[in-house]
Amino acid sequence: MISRSPIRPGGIARLLALAALLVGAAVEAARPRPNIVLCFADDLGRHGSVYADPERPSANDVVHTPNLDRIAREGVLFDCALVSAPSCTPSRASLLSGRHFFRNGSHSQLHHPWAPGFDDPWDNVRGFPLTLADNGYHIGWTYKLHVYADRMGGADRNYQSAGRRFNSYSQVVSKSVDPLEAKGELLDEVRQNFTSFLADRDEDQPYFYWFNPTNTHRPWTRGSGKRLWGIDPDSLAGKLPAFLPDNETVREDFADYLGEAQAFDAAVGVLIKELAQRGELDNTIFIVSGDHGAPGFPRGKCNVYDFGSQAPLAIRWPGRLAAGNRIEAPVSLIDLAPTLLDAVGINAVEAMDGESLLPVIRADEPEDEATLRGWAIIGRENHVRDARPAGLPYPIRAIRTRDWLYIHNFAPDRWPVAEPPLAAPLVKGMRRQGGRWVRPTDMDGSPTFTWFIGNENAADIADAWRLGFARRPTEELYAVTEDPDQMHNLADDPAHRETLEALRDQLFDELRRGEDPRVVGEGEAFDEPPYAPDDPDLGRVAKPTT
């Protein structure tokens, strides 16, 4: 006779729960690994119609980005996504590595300069794309990269057989006899480059595609925002950041910038449509973002204020991420690397400073966003080497929390953009652009910058000039909710002394933990080779002739 033990109370429930787990695991195992498409606009800050706020007039009331809006509506939108460094190479290298920019050696500064004979920490970085490739993913990119191509599998993974004309969007379309036809040709270039990438994969192979157009990087055609996109510069009156002069020149310049943002958004729509037609859209982690703030405007690109360091960020992955979710807590783009590896079930093979956002944004039992780190580290060293005498950088570190932005300027005796007068030529380093000699600075050439140069000593713009170009104090502190444009420095206010000291300690603890060369030892590593050139004439202003 077979003896049967009775099922204990609660045993059936436990068996059912176990069965459910086993079924869920089986379904998960059978699910194809998701593709990843990252649309990453050059110099595109936090600009998109999805960010429009009726309580705060801004340029987002004017720009129209239906495809970014769709990704946000059907996925997750981040209100305060910040780059590690507001400069192309260090921003992209940090995203790829998941590490603070200052840990990336040659790639901690623009164009990855490095003196020979020194060990480069970047040599020890693989990054999440190669980790994906090691686990069976097809990887590739189109247009700009700005990091060594081997970190994306080599130059043969750059898919642009249909051309690169999209990067000169406003120039190409403005010169065309039929602008509508020209727009269609440029968007078809985007589609063909993407399909050539897809055609190069094995059957059913998951992939990571990095779409990196540069049309939002200067230069672009003046007046193109209105002519090509119907963006009336006057519609920006009262909607520009308060530190920018609200005049005809600046409004037109910004309207042109928003036109390029809309062109980027149209390209995003091409990729969405192609994925949908192939039946692959819903099994794709689709991301829209940018590498830093607007070029050619004061306090934008190269600056750690929100206008320079915030980027759009929206992620769509139906069924896996909670649709319509909006995250208010600050996050960093260094969080994307661990998040994506977590999402596809791959363990990171190297230490990262970022954290996975997946527990907070997943559709199934998400954690409260209060569990996130809740702050981001931002900084910069050298952008353009000719901007200051001897090629020295402008060293900044900052920490951005939900309520505060604390900034530490390590060299307050240096000029953040260039030594005035801004129109002065250099002894060495002048560049030929558009048929004339131009002085390189840490602000892109633009109609706005030209206007500031022409009005440098005008009393009626003294405040705007000071905020954009003057030397800055060692410490800055801004209450970002009450002061969203970060114009009122509270660092010397005794009422905020405790907050300043707490943020300073938190920032420097993180810098020391990451062995930032700016705080390790004498703290001068970024001022010397291999980081900085040993050339006293570089960036030196020529004395006026009499």
Coordinates of C-alpha atoms in Angstrom, one line a residue:
M1 CA 0.0 0.0 0.0
I2 CA 1.3 3.5 -1.0
S3 CA 1.3 6.0 1.8
R4 CA 0.3 9.5 0.7
S5 CA 1.2 12.4 2.9
P6 CA -1.5 15.0 3.2
I7 CA -0.9 18.4 1.7
R8 CA -0.2 20.9 4.5
P9 CA -2.3 24.0 4.8
G10 CA -1.1 26.6 2.3
G11 CA 0.7 24.0 0.3
I12 CA -1.6 24.3 -2.7
A13 CA -1.1 28.0 -2.7
R14 CA 2.6 27.6 -2.6
L15 CA 2.5 25.0 -5.4
L16 CA 0.4 27.3 -7.6
A17 CA 2.8 30.2 -6.9
L18 CA 5.8 27.9 -7.8
A19 CA 4.0 26.8 -11.0
A20 CA 3.3 30.4 -11.9
L21 CA 7.0 31.3 -11.4
L22 CA 8.0 28.3 -13.6
V23 CA 5.6 29.3 -16.3
G24 CA 6.8 32.9 -16.1
A25 CA 10.4 31.8 -16.4
A26 CA 9.6 29.7 -19.4
V27 CA 7.8 32.5 -21.1
E28 CA 10.7 34.8 -20.3
A29 CA 13.2 32.3 -21.7
A30 CA 11.2 32.0 -24.9
R31 CA 10.9 35.7 -25.4
P32 CA 13.3 37.0 -28.0
R33 CA 16.0 39.3 -26.7
P34 CA 15.1 43.0 -27.3
N35 CA 16.8 45.2 -29.9
I36 CA 18.1 48.6 -28.8
V37 CA 17.9 51.7 -30.8
L38 CA 19.4 54.9 -29.4
C39 CA 18.7 58.2 -31.2
F40 CA 21.3 60.6 -29.9
A41 CA 21.2 64.1 -31.2
D42 CA 24.4 66.2 -31.2
D43 CA 24.0 69.4 -29.1
L44 CA 20.3 68.8 -28.4
G45 CA 19.4 69.9 -24.9
R46 CA 16.1 69.4 -23.1
H47 CA 14.0 70.7 -26.0
G48 CA 10.8 69.0 -27.1
S49 CA 7.1 69.7 -27.1
V50 CA 6.6 67.0 -24.5
Y51 CA 8.5 69.2 -22.0
A52 CA 6.2 72.2 -22.4
D53 CA 4.9 73.4 -19.1
P54 CA 1.9 75.7 -18.9
E55 CA 3.2 77.2 -15.7
R56 CA 6.6 78.1 -17.2
P57 CA 6.7 79.6 -20.7
S58 CA 9.7 78.3 -22.7
A59 CA 10.9 77.4 -26.1
N60 CA 9.3 74.0 -25.6
D61 CA 5.9 75.8 -26.2
V62 CA 7.1 76.5 -29.7
V63 CA 9.0 73.4 -30.9
H64 CA 7.0 70.4 -32.3
T65 CA 8.4 67.0 -31.8
P66 CA 5.7 64.4 -32.3
N67 CA 8.0 61.4 -32.4
L68 CA 9.8 62.2 -29.2
D69 CA 6.4 62.9 -27.7
R70 CA 5.2 59.5 -28.8
I71 CA 8.1 57.6 -27.3
A72 CA 7.5 59.5 -24.0
R73 CA 3.7 58.9 -24.1
E74 CA 4.1 55.2 -24.7
G75 CA 7.1 54.8 -22.5
V76 CA 9.0 56.7 -19.8
L77 CA 9.9 60.4 -19.8
F78 CA 12.7 61.8 -17.6
D79 CA 12.3 65.4 -16.5
C80 CA 15.9 65.9 -15.3
A81 CA 18.4 63.8 -17.3
L82 CA 21.9 65.2 -17.1
V83 CA 25.1 64.5 -19.1
S84 CA 28.3 63.7 -17.3
A85 CA 30.1 66.4 -19.2
P86 CA 28.6 69.0 -21.5
S87 CA 31.0 68.4 -24.3
C88 CA 30.8 65.8 -27.1
T89 CA 33.6 63.3 -26.6
P90 CA 33.4 63.1 -22.7
S91 CA 29.6 63.0 -22.8
R92 CA 29.5 60.1 -25.3
A93 CA 32.4 58.2 -23.7
S94 CA 30.6 58.4 -20.3
L95 CA 27.4 57.1 -21.8
L96 CA 29.2 54.2 -23.4
S97 CA 31.3 53.3 -20.3
G98 CA 28.7 54.1 -17.6
R99 CA 31.5 56.0 -15.8
H100 CA 32.0 59.6 -14.7
F101 CA 33.8 61.5 -17.5
F102 CA 36.9 62.1 -15.4
R103 CA 37.6 58.4 -15.2
N104 CA 38.0 58.0 -19.0
G105 CA 41.5 59.2 -19.6
S106 CA 41.9 60.6 -23.1
H107 CA 38.2 60.5 -23.6
S108 CA 37.5 62.8 -20.6
Q109 CA 38.1 65.8 -23.0
L110 CA 37.0 66.8 -26.5
H111 CA 38.7 64.9 -29.4
H112 CA 40.4 62.6 -26.9
P113 CA 43.8 64.3 -26.8
W114 CA 46.6 62.4 -25.1
A115 CA 50.3 62.9 -24.9
P116 CA 52.4 59.9 -26.0
G117 CA 54.3 57.8 -23.4
F118 CA 51.5 57.8 -20.8
D119 CA 49.2 55.0 -19.9
D120 CA 45.6 55.8 -20.9
P121 CA 42.8 54.7 -18.6
W122 CA 40.5 54.6 -21.7
D123 CA 42.5 51.5 -22.8
N124 CA 40.9 49.6 -20.0
V125 CA 37.3 50.6 -20.9
R126 CA 35.2 48.3 -23.1
G127 CA 31.7 49.7 -22.6
F128 CA 28.2 48.3 -22.9
P129 CA 28.2 48.0 -26.8
L130 CA 31.1 45.6 -26.8
T131 CA 29.5 43.7 -23.9
L132 CA 26.3 43.4 -26.0
A133 CA 28.4 42.2 -29.0
D134 CA 30.1 39.6 -26.8
N135 CA 26.6 38.2 -26.0
G136 CA 25.5 37.9 -29.6
Y137 CA 24.3 41.4 -30.5
H138 CA 24.9 43.0 -33.9
I139 CA 26.1 46.6 -33.1
G140 CA 26.7 49.6 -35.3
W141 CA 26.1 53.3 -35.7
T142 CA 25.5 56.0 -38.3
Y143 CA 27.1 59.5 -38.5
K144 CA 29.0 60.9 -35.6
L145 CA 30.8 58.8 -32.9
H146 CA 33.5 61.0 -31.3
V147 CA 35.0 58.0 -29.5
Y148 CA 37.5 55.4 -30.8
A149 CA 35.6 53.3 -33.3
D150 CA 36.9 50.1 -31.8
R151 CA 34.5 50.6 -28.9
M152 CA 31.7 50.1 -31.4
G153 CA 33.2 47.2 -33.1
G154 CA 35.4 49.0 -35.6
A155 CA 35.0 51.4 -38.5
D156 CA 33.2 48.8 -40.6
R157 CA 30.3 49.1 -38.2
N158 CA 29.7 52.7 -39.3
Y159 CA 26.6 52.4 -41.6
Q160 CA 26.3 55.5 -43.9
S161 CA 26.4 54.0 -47.4
A162 CA 23.5 56.2 -48.4
G163 CA 25.4 59.3 -47.4
R164 CA 25.9 61.9 -44.7
R165 CA 23.9 64.8 -46.1
F166 CA 21.3 64.7 -43.3
N167 CA 24.0 66.2 -41.1
S168 CA 23.8 69.4 -43.2
Y169 CA 20.0 69.4 -43.1
S170 CA 19.2 73.1 -43.3
Q171 CA 22.0 73.8 -45.8
V172 CA 20.9 71.1 -48.2
V173 CA 17.2 71.8 -48.0
S174 CA 17.6 75.6 -48.2
K175 CA 19.6 75.3 -51.4
S176 CA 17.1 73.0 -53.0
V177 CA 14.7 74.1 -55.8
D178 CA 12.1 71.9 -54.2
P179 CA 12.5 71.9 -50.4
L180 CA 9.8 69.3 -49.8
E181 CA 11.6 66.9 -52.2
A182 CA 14.9 67.6 -50.5
K183 CA 13.4 66.8 -47.1
G184 CA 12.2 63.5 -48.4
E185 CA 15.6 62.6 -49.8
L186 CA 17.3 63.3 -46.6
L187 CA 14.9 61.2 -44.6
D188 CA 15.2 58.4 -47.1
E189 CA 19.0 58.6 -46.5
V190 CA 18.3 58.0 -42.8
R191 CA 16.1 55.0 -43.7
Q192 CA 18.6 53.5 -46.1
N193 CA 21.5 53.8 -43.7
F194 CA 19.4 52.0 -41.0
T195 CA 18.3 49.2 -43.4
S196 CA 21.9 48.6 -44.5
F197 CA 22.7 48.1 -40.8
L198 CA 19.8 45.7 -40.4
A199 CA 20.8 43.8 -43.6
D200 CA 24.2 43.1 -42.1
R201 CA 22.9 41.1 -39.2
D202 CA 22.4 37.3 -39.0
E203 CA 18.8 36.1 -39.1
D204 CA 17.0 36.7 -35.8
Q205 CA 20.1 38.4 -34.3
P206 CA 19.3 41.1 -31.8
Y207 CA 21.0 44.4 -32.4
F208 CA 22.1 47.8 -30.9
Y209 CA 21.9 50.7 -33.3
W210 CA 23.3 54.1 -32.4
F211 CA 21.8 56.9 -34.5
N212 CA 24.0 60.0 -34.2
P213 CA 23.1 62.9 -36.5
T214 CA 24.9 66.2 -36.2
N215 CA 22.4 68.6 -37.8
T216 CA 21.6 70.1 -34.4
H217 CA 25.4 71.0 -34.2
R218 CA 26.3 74.3 -35.8
P219 CA 26.6 75.6 -38.4
W220 CA 23.1 75.8 -39.9
T221 CA 21.4 78.1 -42.3
R222 CA 20.3 81.4 -40.9
G223 CA 16.5 81.8 -41.1
S224 CA 15.9 78.1 -41.8
G225 CA 13.8 77.6 -38.7
K226 CA 11.1 79.9 -40.2
R227 CA 11.5 79.0 -43.8
L228 CA 11.7 75.3 -43.5
W229 CA 9.6 74.7 -40.4
G230 CA 7.4 77.7 -39.9
I231 CA 8.9 78.6 -36.5
D232 CA 8.3 82.3 -36.2
P233 CA 11.2 83.8 -34.2
D234 CA 8.7 86.3 -32.6
S235 CA 6.8 83.3 -31.1
L236 CA 9.8 82.9 -28.8
A237 CA 9.4 86.3 -27.3
G238 CA 9.2 85.9 -23.5
K239 CA 10.1 82.2 -23.8
L240 CA 13.9 82.2 -23.9
P241 CA 16.0 81.6 -20.8
A242 CA 16.1 84.8 -18.8
F243 CA 19.9 85.1 -19.2
L244 CA 19.6 85.4 -23.0
P245 CA 18.8 88.8 -24.6
D246 CA 15.3 88.6 -25.9
N247 CA 16.1 90.4 -29.2
E248 CA 15.6 89.7 -32.9
T249 CA 19.0 88.2 -33.4
V250 CA 18.8 85.7 -30.6
R251 CA 15.2 84.7 -31.3
E252 CA 16.0 84.0 -34.9
D253 CA 19.1 82.0 -33.9
F254 CA 17.1 79.9 -31.4
A255 CA 14.3 79.4 -33.9
D256 CA 16.8 77.9 -36.4
Y257 CA 18.1 75.6 -33.6
L258 CA 14.6 74.4 -32.9
G259 CA 14.1 73.8 -36.6
E260 CA 17.1 71.4 -36.6
A261 CA 15.5 69.7 -33.5
Q262 CA 12.4 69.1 -35.5
A263 CA 14.5 67.7 -38.4
F264 CA 16.0 65.3 -35.9
D265 CA 12.6 64.4 -34.7
A266 CA 11.5 63.6 -38.2
A267 CA 14.4 61.3 -38.6
V268 CA 13.4 59.5 -35.4
G269 CA 10.0 59.0 -37.0
V270 CA 11.7 57.3 -40.0
L271 CA 13.3 54.7 -37.7
I272 CA 10.1 54.2 -35.8
K273 CA 8.2 53.6 -39.0
E274 CA 10.8 51.2 -40.4
L275 CA 10.8 49.1 -37.2
A276 CA 7.0 49.0 -37.2
Q277 CA 6.8 47.8 -40.8
R278 CA 9.2 45.0 -39.9
G279 CA 7.2 44.1 -36.9
E280 CA 10.1 44.8 -34.6
L281 CA 9.1 48.0 -32.9
D282 CA 7.5 46.5 -29.8
N283 CA 10.5 44.3 -29.2
T284 CA 12.9 47.2 -29.3
I285 CA 14.1 49.4 -26.4
F286 CA 13.8 52.7 -28.2
I287 CA 15.6 55.7 -26.7
V288 CA 15.7 59.4 -27.6
S289 CA 18.3 61.7 -26.1
G290 CA 21.1 64.1 -26.7
D291 CA 24.7 64.7 -25.7
H292 CA 24.4 68.2 -24.0
G293 CA 22.8 71.6 -24.3
A294 CA 22.5 74.2 -27.1
P295 CA 25.7 75.4 -29.0
G296 CA 26.5 79.0 -29.6
F297 CA 24.5 80.4 -26.7
P298 CA 25.8 81.6 -23.3
R299 CA 25.5 79.1 -20.4
G300 CA 24.7 76.3 -22.9
K301 CA 27.1 73.8 -24.3
C302 CA 30.3 73.5 -22.1
N303 CA 28.4 74.7 -19.0
V304 CA 27.0 72.7 -16.1
Y305 CA 23.9 74.9 -15.7
D306 CA 20.7 73.1 -16.7
F307 CA 20.7 74.8 -20.1
G308 CA 24.0 73.2 -20.9
S309 CA 23.8 69.9 -19.1
Q310 CA 20.2 68.7 -19.4
A311 CA 19.2 66.5 -22.2
P312 CA 15.9 65.0 -23.4
L313 CA 15.4 61.4 -22.3
A314 CA 12.5 59.1 -23.2
I315 CA 12.5 55.3 -23.3
R316 CA 9.9 53.0 -24.9
W317 CA 9.6 49.2 -24.4
P318 CA 6.0 48.1 -24.5
G319 CA 4.9 45.7 -21.8
R320 CA 8.2 45.9 -20.0
L321 CA 8.3 49.6 -19.1
A322 CA 5.3 51.5 -17.5
A323 CA 3.7 53.6 -20.3
G324 CA 3.1 57.2 -19.5
N325 CA 5.5 57.2 -16.5
R326 CA 7.4 60.4 -15.7
I327 CA 10.5 60.4 -13.5
E328 CA 11.2 63.7 -11.8
A329 CA 14.3 62.7 -9.9
P330 CA 17.7 63.7 -11.5
V331 CA 19.3 60.9 -13.4
S332 CA 22.6 60.8 -15.4
L333 CA 23.2 59.4 -18.9
I334 CA 25.8 57.2 -17.3
D335 CA 22.8 55.3 -16.0
L336 CA 21.9 54.1 -19.5
A337 CA 24.7 51.5 -19.7
P338 CA 23.8 49.5 -16.6
T339 CA 20.1 50.0 -17.4
L340 CA 20.4 48.5 -20.8
L341 CA 22.5 45.6 -19.7
D342 CA 20.1 44.9 -16.9
A343 CA 17.1 45.1 -19.3
V344 CA 18.6 42.4 -21.7
G345 CA 19.8 40.2 -18.8
I346 CA 23.6 40.7 -19.3
N347 CA 25.9 41.2 -16.4
A348 CA 28.3 44.1 -16.7
V349 CA 31.9 43.0 -17.0
E350 CA 33.4 46.2 -15.6
A351 CA 32.7 48.6 -12.8
M352 CA 30.3 51.4 -13.6
D353 CA 29.3 54.6 -11.7
G354 CA 25.8 54.6 -13.1
E355 CA 22.9 52.7 -11.7
S356 CA 20.2 50.7 -13.4
L357 CA 17.0 52.6 -13.7
L358 CA 15.0 49.5 -14.6
P359 CA 13.7 48.7 -11.1
V360 CA 11.9 52.1 -11.1
I361 CA 10.7 52.2 -14.7
R362 CA 9.6 48.6 -15.2
A363 CA 5.9 47.9 -15.7
D364 CA 5.8 45.0 -13.2
E365 CA 5.8 46.2 -9.6
P366 CA 8.1 49.2 -10.1
E367 CA 10.0 50.6 -7.1
D368 CA 9.3 54.2 -6.0
E369 CA 11.6 56.7 -7.7
A370 CA 12.8 57.7 -4.2
T371 CA 15.0 54.6 -4.3
L372 CA 17.0 56.1 -7.1
R373 CA 20.4 57.8 -6.3
G374 CA 18.6 61.2 -6.7
W375 CA 21.6 63.3 -7.8
A376 CA 24.0 63.5 -10.7
I377 CA 27.7 64.6 -11.0
I378 CA 28.5 66.9 -13.9
G379 CA 31.8 68.6 -14.9
R380 CA 34.2 69.5 -17.6
E381 CA 37.9 70.1 -18.3
N382 CA 39.2 71.1 -21.7
H383 CA 36.8 71.6 -24.6
V384 CA 38.6 73.8 -27.1
R385 CA 42.3 73.8 -26.3
D386 CA 42.9 77.3 -27.8
A387 CA 40.3 78.9 -25.6
R388 CA 42.7 79.9 -22.8
P389 CA 46.4 80.7 -22.6
A390 CA 48.7 77.6 -22.6
G391 CA 45.8 75.5 -23.6
L392 CA 44.6 75.2 -20.0
P393 CA 41.2 73.8 -19.3
Y394 CA 38.3 75.4 -17.4
P395 CA 37.8 72.9 -14.6
I396 CA 34.3 72.5 -13.1
R397 CA 32.6 69.9 -11.0
A398 CA 29.0 70.1 -9.9
I399 CA 26.3 68.1 -8.2
R400 CA 22.6 68.4 -9.2
T401 CA 19.9 67.3 -6.8
R402 CA 16.2 67.7 -7.2
D403 CA 16.3 71.0 -5.4
W404 CA 19.8 72.3 -5.7
L405 CA 22.7 72.8 -8.1
Y406 CA 26.1 73.2 -6.4
I407 CA 29.1 74.2 -8.6
H408 CA 32.8 74.2 -7.8
N409 CA 35.0 76.2 -10.2
F410 CA 38.6 75.1 -9.5
A411 CA 40.2 77.9 -11.4
P412 CA 38.2 81.1 -10.8
D413 CA 41.1 83.2 -12.3
R414 CA 40.5 81.6 -15.7
W415 CA 37.9 82.8 -18.2
P416 CA 35.1 80.2 -18.8
V417 CA 34.6 81.1 -22.5
A418 CA 37.7 83.1 -23.6
E419 CA 39.9 85.9 -22.4
P420 CA 38.4 89.2 -23.4
P421 CA 38.2 91.1 -25.6
L422 CA 36.3 88.3 -27.3
A423 CA 37.2 89.7 -30.8
A424 CA 41.0 89.7 -30.1
P425 CA 43.1 87.5 -32.3
L426 CA 45.4 84.8 -30.9
V427 CA 49.1 84.5 -31.3
K428 CA 48.6 80.9 -32.2
G429 CA 45.6 78.8 -33.0
M430 CA 43.4 81.0 -35.3
R431 CA 41.2 79.0 -37.6
R432 CA 40.0 79.6 -41.1
Q433 CA 36.2 79.4 -41.3
G434 CA 33.9 80.7 -44.1
G435 CA 36.6 82.7 -45.7
R436 CA 37.8 84.5 -42.6
W437 CA 40.0 83.9 -39.6
V438 CA 38.1 83.0 -36.4
R439 CA 39.3 82.8 -32.8
P440 CA 38.4 79.4 -31.3
T441 CA 36.6 79.7 -27.9
D442 CA 34.5 77.5 -25.6
M443 CA 31.4 78.8 -27.4
D444 CA 30.5 77.8 -30.9
G445 CA 30.4 80.6 -33.4
S446 CA 26.8 81.8 -34.0
P447 CA 24.8 84.9 -34.7
T448 CA 24.2 85.2 -31.0
F449 CA 27.9 85.0 -30.1
T450 CA 28.7 87.5 -32.9
W451 CA 26.0 89.9 -31.4
F452 CA 27.7 89.6 -27.9
I453 CA 31.1 90.3 -29.4
G454 CA 29.8 93.4 -31.1
N455 CA 28.2 94.6 -27.9
E456 CA 30.8 93.4 -25.4
N457 CA 31.2 96.8 -23.7
A458 CA 27.5 97.9 -23.9
A459 CA 26.2 98.9 -20.5
D460 CA 22.7 97.7 -21.3
I461 CA 23.8 94.1 -21.6
A462 CA 26.3 94.1 -18.7
D463 CA 24.3 91.6 -16.7
A464 CA 23.8 89.2 -19.6
W465 CA 27.5 89.5 -20.5
R466 CA 28.6 88.9 -16.9
L467 CA 26.4 85.8 -16.6
G468 CA 27.7 84.3 -19.9
F469 CA 31.3 85.4 -20.1
A470 CA 32.8 86.8 -16.9
R471 CA 35.0 85.0 -14.4
R472 CA 33.1 83.0 -11.9
P473 CA 33.5 82.5 -8.2
T474 CA 34.9 79.3 -6.7
E475 CA 31.5 78.3 -5.5
E476 CA 28.0 78.7 -6.9
L477 CA 24.7 77.5 -5.4
Y478 CA 21.3 77.7 -7.0
A479 CA 17.8 76.8 -5.7
V480 CA 16.6 75.3 -9.0
T481 CA 12.9 75.3 -8.3
E482 CA 12.7 79.0 -7.5
D483 CA 15.5 79.9 -10.0
P484 CA 15.2 77.5 -13.0
D485 CA 17.6 79.5 -15.1
Q486 CA 20.2 79.5 -12.3
M487 CA 20.9 83.2 -12.3
H488 CA 21.0 84.0 -8.5
N489 CA 24.0 82.6 -6.8
L490 CA 23.3 81.8 -3.1
A491 CA 26.8 80.6 -2.2
D492 CA 27.5 83.6 0.0
D493 CA 24.0 83.6 1.6
P494 CA 24.4 82.6 5.3
A495 CA 20.9 81.2 5.3
H496 CA 22.1 78.5 2.8
R497 CA 25.5 77.8 4.4
E498 CA 24.5 74.4 5.7
T499 CA 23.1 73.3 2.4
L500 CA 26.3 74.5 0.5
E501 CA 28.6 72.6 2.9
A502 CA 26.6 69.4 2.7
L503 CA 26.6 69.5 -1.1
R504 CA 30.3 70.4 -1.2
D505 CA 31.1 67.4 1.0
Q506 CA 28.9 65.1 -1.0
L507 CA 30.5 66.2 -4.3
F508 CA 34.0 65.8 -3.1
D509 CA 33.4 62.5 -1.5
E510 CA 32.2 61.2 -4.9
L511 CA 35.2 62.7 -6.7
R512 CA 37.6 61.2 -4.3
R513 CA 35.9 57.8 -4.5
G514 CA 36.2 58.0 -8.3
E515 CA 39.9 59.1 -8.1
D516 CA 39.2 62.2 -10.1
P517 CA 42.6 63.6 -11.3
R518 CA 41.3 67.0 -10.4
V519 CA 41.2 66.2 -6.7
V520 CA 43.9 63.4 -6.4
G521 CA 47.3 64.5 -5.3
E522 CA 48.0 68.1 -6.1
G523 CA 44.9 68.3 -8.2
E524 CA 46.7 69.6 -11.3
A525 CA 46.8 66.5 -13.5
F526 CA 44.4 68.0 -16.0
D527 CA 46.6 71.1 -16.4
E528 CA 49.6 69.0 -17.5
P529 CA 50.5 66.4 -20.0
P530 CA 49.1 63.9 -20.9
Y531 CA 45.8 65.8 -20.5
A532 CA 47.0 69.3 -21.4
P533 CA 49.5 70.5 -24.0
D534 CA 52.8 72.0 -22.9
D535 CA 52.6 75.0 -25.1
P536 CA 52.7 78.5 -23.6
D537 CA 51.7 80.2 -26.9
L538 CA 48.6 78.2 -27.4
G539 CA 45.5 80.3 -26.9
R540 CA 47.5 83.4 -26.0
V541 CA 45.8 86.7 -26.9
A542 CA 47.8 88.9 -29.3
K543 CA 48.7 92.3 -27.9
P544 CA 47.0 95.1 -29.9
T545 CA 49.3 97.0 -32.3
T546 CA 49.7 100.7 -31.9

